[in-house]
XYZ file of C-alpha atoms in Angstrom:
491
model
C 4.739 -13.590 1.574
C 7.945 -12.968 -0.296
C 7.687 -11.448 -3.732
C 9.356 -12.355 -6.970
C 12.361 -10.075 -7.576
C 11.787 -9.532 -11.261
C 14.101 -6.513 -11.269
C 16.962 -9.030 -11.407
C 15.212 -11.164 -14.010
C 14.184 -8.595 -16.559
C 16.729 -5.788 -16.418
C 15.650 -4.232 -19.691
C 12.067 -3.928 -18.549
C 10.452 -0.658 -17.436
C 10.384 -0.131 -13.706
C 7.033 -0.619 -12.050
C 5.557 0.401 -8.743
C 6.226 -2.035 -5.908
C 3.183 -4.239 -5.376
C 1.990 -4.562 -1.797
C 2.008 -8.072 -0.512
C 0.937 -8.005 3.086
C 4.260 -6.664 4.299
C 6.385 -7.698 1.329
C 6.705 -6.348 -2.153
C 7.226 -6.998 -5.820
C 9.272 -4.771 -8.120
C 10.065 -4.828 -11.821
C 12.687 -2.447 -13.144
C 14.555 -1.551 -16.255
C 14.472 1.149 -18.920
C 12.436 2.329 -21.868
C 13.695 2.655 -25.385
C 11.739 5.895 -25.652
C 13.353 9.291 -25.155
C 14.093 10.089 -21.513
C 12.112 12.669 -19.597
C 13.606 16.168 -19.460
C 15.659 15.830 -16.304
C 17.265 12.521 -17.153
C 19.761 13.767 -19.694
C 21.292 11.110 -21.936
C 20.045 7.577 -21.633
C 22.262 5.180 -19.816
C 23.946 2.823 -22.296
C 22.667 -0.734 -22.438
C 24.527 -3.044 -20.123
C 25.383 -6.607 -20.896
C 24.588 -9.269 -18.383
C 28.198 -10.266 -17.915
C 29.489 -6.695 -17.605
C 27.169 -4.545 -15.547
C 28.364 -1.506 -13.749
C 27.980 -1.118 -10.037
C 30.692 -3.424 -8.712
C 32.623 -2.209 -5.682
C 35.309 0.286 -6.613
C 33.534 1.313 -9.795
C 34.927 -1.615 -11.825
C 33.127 -4.188 -13.901
C 31.537 -7.180 -12.270
C 30.464 -10.449 -13.781
C 26.933 -11.655 -13.100
C 25.161 -14.950 -13.544
C 22.956 -15.267 -16.632
C 19.575 -13.546 -16.360
C 16.395 -14.757 -18.129
C 16.513 -11.948 -20.711
C 19.617 -13.589 -22.204
C 19.097 -17.079 -20.812
C 15.869 -17.373 -22.817
C 17.067 -15.217 -25.748
C 14.589 -12.393 -25.123
C 16.467 -10.144 -27.529
C 16.196 -9.024 -31.147
C 12.954 -10.371 -32.625
C 11.865 -11.690 -29.195
C 12.545 -8.443 -27.344
C 8.807 -7.720 -27.204
C 8.427 -10.555 -24.687
C 10.249 -8.599 -21.984
C 7.627 -5.843 -21.447
C 4.862 -8.379 -22.108
C 6.064 -10.302 -19.054
C 5.149 -7.351 -16.873
C 1.743 -7.023 -18.548
C 1.068 -10.704 -17.882
C 1.853 -10.173 -14.215
C -0.539 -7.212 -14.011
C -3.132 -9.277 -15.837
C -2.893 -11.724 -12.942
C -3.237 -8.843 -10.505
C -6.367 -7.648 -12.320
C -7.866 -11.143 -12.275
C -7.022 -11.602 -8.606
C -8.601 -8.250 -7.765
C -11.831 -9.346 -9.406
C -12.023 -12.788 -7.811
C -10.525 -12.332 -4.348
C -12.940 -9.669 -3.144
C -15.989 -11.791 -3.845
C -14.337 -14.902 -2.402
C -13.379 -13.047 0.765
C -16.879 -11.642 1.255
C -18.275 -15.135 0.679
C -15.867 -17.403 2.582
C -14.183 -15.046 5.046
C -11.120 -12.813 5.257
C -8.862 -15.228 7.097
C -9.357 -18.233 4.802
C -8.742 -16.231 1.620
C -5.740 -14.468 3.192
C -3.834 -17.640 4.055
C -4.942 -19.573 0.968
C -3.673 -16.874 -1.405
C -0.472 -16.442 0.607
C 0.165 -20.139 0.096
C -0.612 -19.936 -3.624
C 1.721 -16.997 -4.072
C 4.629 -18.562 -2.186
C 4.358 -21.935 -3.926
C 4.239 -20.486 -7.424
C 7.102 -18.074 -6.724
C 9.201 -21.085 -5.777
C 8.077 -22.877 -8.931
C 9.361 -19.922 -10.945
C 12.865 -20.770 -9.752
C 12.637 -24.016 -11.704
C 11.201 -22.446 -14.870
C 12.812 -23.902 -17.991
C 11.195 -21.577 -20.529
C 9.730 -18.098 -20.827
C 6.213 -19.509 -21.290
C 6.446 -21.528 -18.064
C 7.809 -18.493 -16.257
C 4.900 -16.310 -17.462
C 2.248 -18.849 -16.474
C 3.615 -18.919 -12.928
C 4.006 -15.134 -12.992
C 0.299 -14.698 -13.790
C -0.716 -16.864 -10.827
C 1.726 -15.008 -8.566
C -0.001 -11.753 -9.559
C -3.372 -13.225 -8.650
C -2.097 -14.373 -5.259
C -0.232 -11.281 -4.146
C -3.049 -8.749 -4.630
C -5.549 -11.173 -3.087
C -3.672 -11.643 0.181
C -2.859 -7.939 0.450
C -6.466 -6.778 0.076
C -7.755 -9.532 2.390
C -5.153 -8.645 5.046
C -5.946 -4.936 4.759
C -9.679 -5.477 5.160
C -9.188 -7.956 8.019
C -7.028 -5.487 9.927
C -9.463 -2.656 9.243
C -12.418 -4.637 10.564
C -10.802 -6.333 13.532
C -9.068 -3.299 15.046
C -10.701 -0.498 17.012
C -11.218 2.907 15.442
C -8.235 4.485 17.219
C -5.836 1.793 15.965
C -7.405 1.379 12.537
C -5.794 4.513 11.077
C -2.351 3.537 12.363
C -2.705 0.071 10.866
C -3.889 1.263 7.448
C -1.045 3.780 7.098
C 1.958 3.177 9.325
C 1.236 -0.466 10.129
C 1.033 -1.610 6.516
C 2.923 1.001 4.536
C 5.946 1.764 6.720
C 6.861 -1.905 6.992
C 6.376 -2.202 3.248
C 8.769 0.727 2.702
C 11.313 -0.840 5.058
C 11.180 -4.063 3.074
C 11.392 -2.084 -0.164
C 14.566 -0.342 1.072
C 16.032 -3.706 2.077
C 15.607 -5.117 -1.442
C 18.500 -3.234 -3.116
C 20.805 -4.212 -0.246
C 20.003 -7.904 -0.656
C 20.024 -7.716 -4.456
C 23.434 -6.005 -4.456
C 25.056 -9.015 -2.800
C 22.923 -11.742 -4.450
C 23.198 -11.249 -8.200
C 21.846 -14.644 -9.309
C 18.098 -14.311 -9.795
C 17.235 -17.842 -8.693
C 19.164 -17.477 -5.438
C 17.567 -14.080 -4.854
C 14.088 -15.542 -5.362
C 14.788 -18.226 -2.762
C 16.279 -15.733 -0.304
C 13.207 -13.491 -0.493
C 10.559 -16.224 -0.628
C 11.561 -18.888 1.912
C 10.958 -16.561 4.908
C 7.321 -16.449 3.805
C 6.810 -19.907 5.301
C 7.224 -18.269 8.714
C 3.683 -16.935 8.248
C 2.168 -20.412 8.611
C 1.999 -20.351 12.462
C 0.077 -17.056 12.276
C -3.038 -19.061 11.344
C -3.467 -19.922 15.040
C -3.034 -16.313 16.187
C -5.037 -14.254 13.672
C -8.824 -14.493 14.199
C -11.570 -14.119 11.635
C -13.216 -10.705 11.339
C -16.075 -10.447 13.871
C -17.812 -7.938 11.612
C -17.798 -10.405 8.722
C -19.106 -13.177 11.006
C -21.946 -10.885 12.096
C -22.774 -10.034 8.491
C -23.166 -13.802 7.926
C -25.375 -14.231 10.988
C -22.689 -16.183 12.932
C -23.186 -14.230 16.136
C -21.841 -16.864 18.565
C -18.489 -17.091 16.765
C -18.153 -13.303 16.714
C -18.877 -13.100 20.443
C -16.322 -15.826 21.186
C -13.611 -13.840 19.364
C -14.479 -10.644 21.240
C -14.530 -12.420 24.607
C -11.106 -13.862 23.900
C -9.871 -10.363 22.973
C -11.368 -9.007 26.190
C -9.478 -11.614 28.228
C -6.210 -10.721 26.509
C -6.823 -7.001 27.077
C -7.995 -7.613 30.659
C -11.369 -6.042 29.926
C -14.671 -7.288 31.334
C -16.921 -8.222 28.411
C -20.683 -7.757 28.872
C -22.903 -10.804 29.235
C -24.648 -10.181 25.899
C -22.615 -8.273 23.326
C -24.857 -8.370 20.254
C -28.371 -8.458 21.649
C -30.041 -6.569 18.773
C -28.096 -8.567 16.195
C -29.117 -11.851 17.788
C -32.758 -10.818 17.639
C -32.516 -9.812 13.993
C -30.504 -12.861 12.946
C -33.231 -15.176 14.196
C -35.891 -13.522 12.055
C -33.876 -12.297 9.060
C -32.233 -14.433 6.440
C -28.783 -13.169 5.508
C -28.846 -11.848 1.957
C -25.827 -12.743 -0.212
C -24.045 -9.918 -2.009
C -21.873 -9.759 -5.104
C -20.034 -7.248 -7.276
C -23.286 -6.160 -8.957
C -24.330 -4.511 -5.681
C -21.597 -1.909 -6.242
C -23.807 -0.274 -8.884
C -27.272 -1.276 -7.689
C -28.437 2.034 -6.167
C -27.709 5.583 -7.323
C -25.714 6.358 -4.159
C -23.351 3.388 -4.233
C -23.106 3.634 -8.034
C -21.830 7.208 -7.838
C -19.358 6.322 -5.069
C -18.072 3.270 -6.977
C -17.586 5.120 -10.273
C -15.896 8.093 -8.599
C -13.543 5.905 -6.573
C -12.780 3.801 -9.649
C -11.668 6.913 -11.534
C -9.600 8.158 -8.593
C -7.874 4.775 -8.164
C -7.119 4.532 -11.898
C -5.603 8.027 -12.113
C -3.653 7.465 -8.905
C -2.206 4.280 -10.318
C -1.208 6.022 -13.568
C 0.641 8.751 -11.669
C 2.358 6.470 -9.188
C 3.428 3.814 -11.668
C 4.592 6.329 -14.281
C 6.736 8.163 -11.736
C 8.193 4.863 -10.554
C 8.842 3.820 -14.148
C 10.983 6.894 -14.643
C 13.184 6.127 -11.635
C 15.332 3.829 -13.753
C 16.135 6.742 -16.066
C 17.753 8.768 -13.298
C 21.529 9.099 -13.291
C 23.524 7.253 -10.665
C 23.879 3.814 -9.171
C 20.877 1.595 -9.936
C 20.727 0.196 -6.400
C 21.024 3.649 -4.832
C 18.225 4.938 -7.067
C 16.050 2.058 -5.911
C 16.786 2.924 -2.281
C 15.940 6.623 -2.792
C 12.698 5.697 -4.547
C 11.734 3.636 -1.497
C 12.948 6.151 1.087
C 10.738 8.961 -0.254
C 7.699 6.879 0.654
C 8.446 6.887 4.385
C 7.654 10.592 4.996
C 4.678 10.241 2.639
C 3.144 7.479 4.764
C 3.794 9.382 7.989
C 2.090 12.450 6.506
C -0.871 10.314 5.432
C -1.237 8.975 8.972
C -1.215 12.474 10.474
C -3.752 13.725 7.954
C -6.106 10.793 8.517
C -5.868 11.232 12.270
C -6.843 14.887 12.404
C -8.522 15.849 9.100
C -11.607 14.974 7.098
C -11.039 12.166 4.610
C -12.113 14.140 1.552
C -9.696 16.957 2.301
C -6.876 14.514 3.041
C -7.274 12.872 -0.345
C -7.821 16.149 -2.182
C -4.785 17.894 -0.673
C -2.342 15.088 -1.474
C -3.668 14.597 -5.009
C -3.655 18.323 -5.658
C -0.086 18.636 -4.356
C 1.166 15.795 -6.552
C -0.610 17.105 -9.659
C 0.406 20.756 -9.331
C 4.054 19.884 -8.679
C 4.172 17.756 -11.842
C 2.683 20.640 -13.843
C 5.377 22.982 -12.513
C 8.185 20.838 -13.981
C 7.499 22.150 -17.490
C 8.168 25.707 -16.286
C 11.735 24.974 -15.192
C 14.782 25.566 -17.418
C 16.175 22.314 -18.756
C 19.558 22.860 -17.118
C 18.072 22.680 -13.596
C 18.171 18.895 -13.466
C 18.429 18.597 -9.686
C 15.422 20.840 -9.136
C 13.420 18.856 -11.693
C 14.283 15.622 -9.901
C 13.335 17.193 -6.568
C 9.943 18.260 -7.945
C 9.348 14.788 -9.367
C 10.146 13.230 -5.985
C 7.772 15.740 -4.350
C 5.121 14.698 -6.856
C 5.713 11.061 -5.954
C 5.469 12.048 -2.291
C 1.963 13.442 -2.873
C 0.756 10.515 -4.976
C 2.186 7.971 -2.506
C 0.427 9.655 0.419
C -2.811 9.706 -1.596
C -2.491 5.979 -2.312
C -2.227 5.267 1.405
C -5.222 7.494 2.153
C -7.487 6.105 -0.563
C -7.144 2.546 0.793
C -8.352 3.598 4.243
C -11.024 5.927 2.826
C -12.455 3.230 0.533
C -12.609 0.690 3.375
C -14.534 3.188 5.523
C -17.071 4.088 2.836
C -18.233 0.577 1.962
C -20.212 -1.752 4.276
C -18.900 -4.988 5.726
C -21.008 -7.112 3.373
C -19.247 -5.547 0.355
C -16.001 -4.124 1.740
C -13.610 -6.720 0.351
C -15.456 -6.858 -2.965
C -15.317 -3.066 -3.251
C -11.610 -2.888 -2.476
C -10.963 -5.641 -4.994
C -12.988 -3.808 -7.643
C -11.126 -0.542 -6.993
C -7.827 -2.396 -7.139
C -8.947 -3.944 -10.427
C -9.680 -0.446 -11.780
C -6.222 0.692 -10.708
C -4.661 -2.146 -12.762
C -5.952 -0.368 -15.872
C -3.838 2.577 -14.775
C -0.745 0.502 -14.011
C -0.922 -1.317 -17.355
C -1.289 1.963 -19.269
C 1.357 3.857 -17.260
C 4.302 2.805 -19.498
C 2.586 4.343 -22.500
C 2.444 7.703 -20.715
C 6.230 7.552 -20.498
C 6.461 6.715 -24.195
C 4.700 10.014 -24.930
C 7.982 11.669 -23.952
C 9.421 10.940 -27.384
C 6.845 13.311 -28.891
C 7.251 16.020 -26.256
C 9.508 16.073 -23.229
C 6.884 17.606 -20.970
C 3.781 15.852 -22.333
C 3.850 12.999 -19.747
C 4.089 15.509 -16.895
C 1.301 17.678 -18.304
C -1.100 14.734 -18.729
C -0.268 13.072 -15.400
C -0.403 16.378 -13.513
C -3.725 17.375 -15.071
C -5.338 13.994 -14.421
C -4.117 13.979 -10.817
C -5.569 17.447 -10.158
C -8.891 16.385 -11.718
C -9.006 13.256 -9.525
C -8.407 15.459 -6.475
C -11.421 17.591 -7.401
C -13.511 14.448 -7.928
C -12.655 13.252 -4.425
C -14.443 16.294 -2.971
C -17.735 14.862 -4.268
C -17.463 11.756 -2.073
C -19.266 11.513 1.282
C -17.314 12.012 4.498
C -16.424 9.050 6.753
C -14.262 10.760 9.380
C -15.258 9.774 12.944
C -18.122 7.672 11.602
C -18.661 3.990 12.522
C -17.912 1.435 9.829
C -21.126 0.705 7.880
C -22.357 -2.862 8.114
C -25.022 -2.934 5.376
C -25.849 -0.950 2.250
C -28.392 1.083 4.224
C -25.690 2.230 6.636
C -23.466 3.794 3.960
C -22.782 7.521 3.988
C -24.769 9.273 1.289
C -23.893 11.867 -1.285
C -26.083 14.924 -1.594
C -29.285 14.278 -3.525
C -29.495 10.533 -2.782
C -32.344 9.553 -0.499
C -32.304 6.475 1.684
C -34.218 3.547 0.254
C -37.096 2.463 2.448
C -38.178 -1.011 3.323
C -34.789 -2.745 3.152
C -33.403 -4.414 6.233
C -30.376 -6.501 7.001
C -28.511 -7.983 9.931
C -26.554 -5.021 11.319
C -24.660 -3.676 14.296
C -26.297 -0.965 16.338
C -24.552 1.999 17.951
C -24.294 0.270 21.334
C -22.723 -2.819 19.786
C -20.251 -0.634 17.892
C -19.130 0.905 21.184
C -18.812 -2.533 22.789
C -16.594 -3.759 19.930
C -14.309 -0.720 20.256
C -14.055 -1.063 24.024
C -13.320 -4.791 23.803
C -10.673 -4.497 21.087
């Protein structure tokens, strides 16, 4: 669904990483009062709402009132501007916690469309906000909705597609279209300067997603994990007809036998730390996601400090992600997951550490290294989504992704403070972000490998780290190897 274009609402706010919204995005931009990072030179002077630069021909252009001035978010109330972004990310954190468990309980499809509706409705309500408090309340709910529908859509696509298509979907299918939408934003925002009109222009097309309810099926893997074998078979037979493939008479014979004798056990977020194996995987991934979020958000925050046209800078920040996503797809297709994640994290971290070694007069080279660092971190973000979905079983996959996303919100909320460290030392943000990113790359080598492995269905099917033995005596409704092949052939 369309996202709220807060870059036009809160121009004095730090720039944040675009939030993925199932093919759309959310972006908050602005500038810090802290000292700029070494390559930025002098800070750009503050621009009034009525006289912002960037009009055609280099002249001044008048703009409609923005909320920063419309609601007097200046002087003693200036602290409300960055708090608005924190409130949004608080909604994202809350949505990450709730949506995963709801999706594993009630299904991917229901949660996907319900949260898309919540997000779209409350974005439209923001247009009619009459105060900053009302705006923030709606903003919090928008944050809950947008992360919920993105994670649900990602998991649904991962589970419903065959192994050969799954990698394309999780990298190019999701991320490239996101980057295309991200690059479109500055073009639309350049011509629509009124924030309320821009919100409507970006949100109304979201209602076109309503007819998709009758075309997108529920995840057969989730249905099987709930013991609803007949519904899962019906979806696969329909897919076989569309693909002109002959489906076997009985698709899930072993599952049907187990489902009659076994009661489906409910799962919750506590299962992410129940055994030593899944506990180690969850903690390690949580750290990797948090550090990744710090690096990505902090680098995106600094984009607004770069010299040049603000809309052109936004476009360049989006364009650098396209080759990163393509590289992530190629790595996931041919390389082991651990080495994919390690190489991209290590590249991003080392490049950021190199910036401190450059003379201060080489501004262009510093900017190039920062963009290369963002390239590595962006590719790692795309990889870690797919890797996390492959490591966790169907009964916990959405909950696990939601928990990891919740951990990453800690990184995104703290990212602005890493930039503020620049007023104590120009290179301190780069040193800390680079070091943390390299450490997270080394941590990723401790995770089990999932390359060319079938998606696990239960906790017993998860890949194991060295030293963790399989627990005996636990059983669950699961998909055997033959059924896994049948699903791939049908889809």
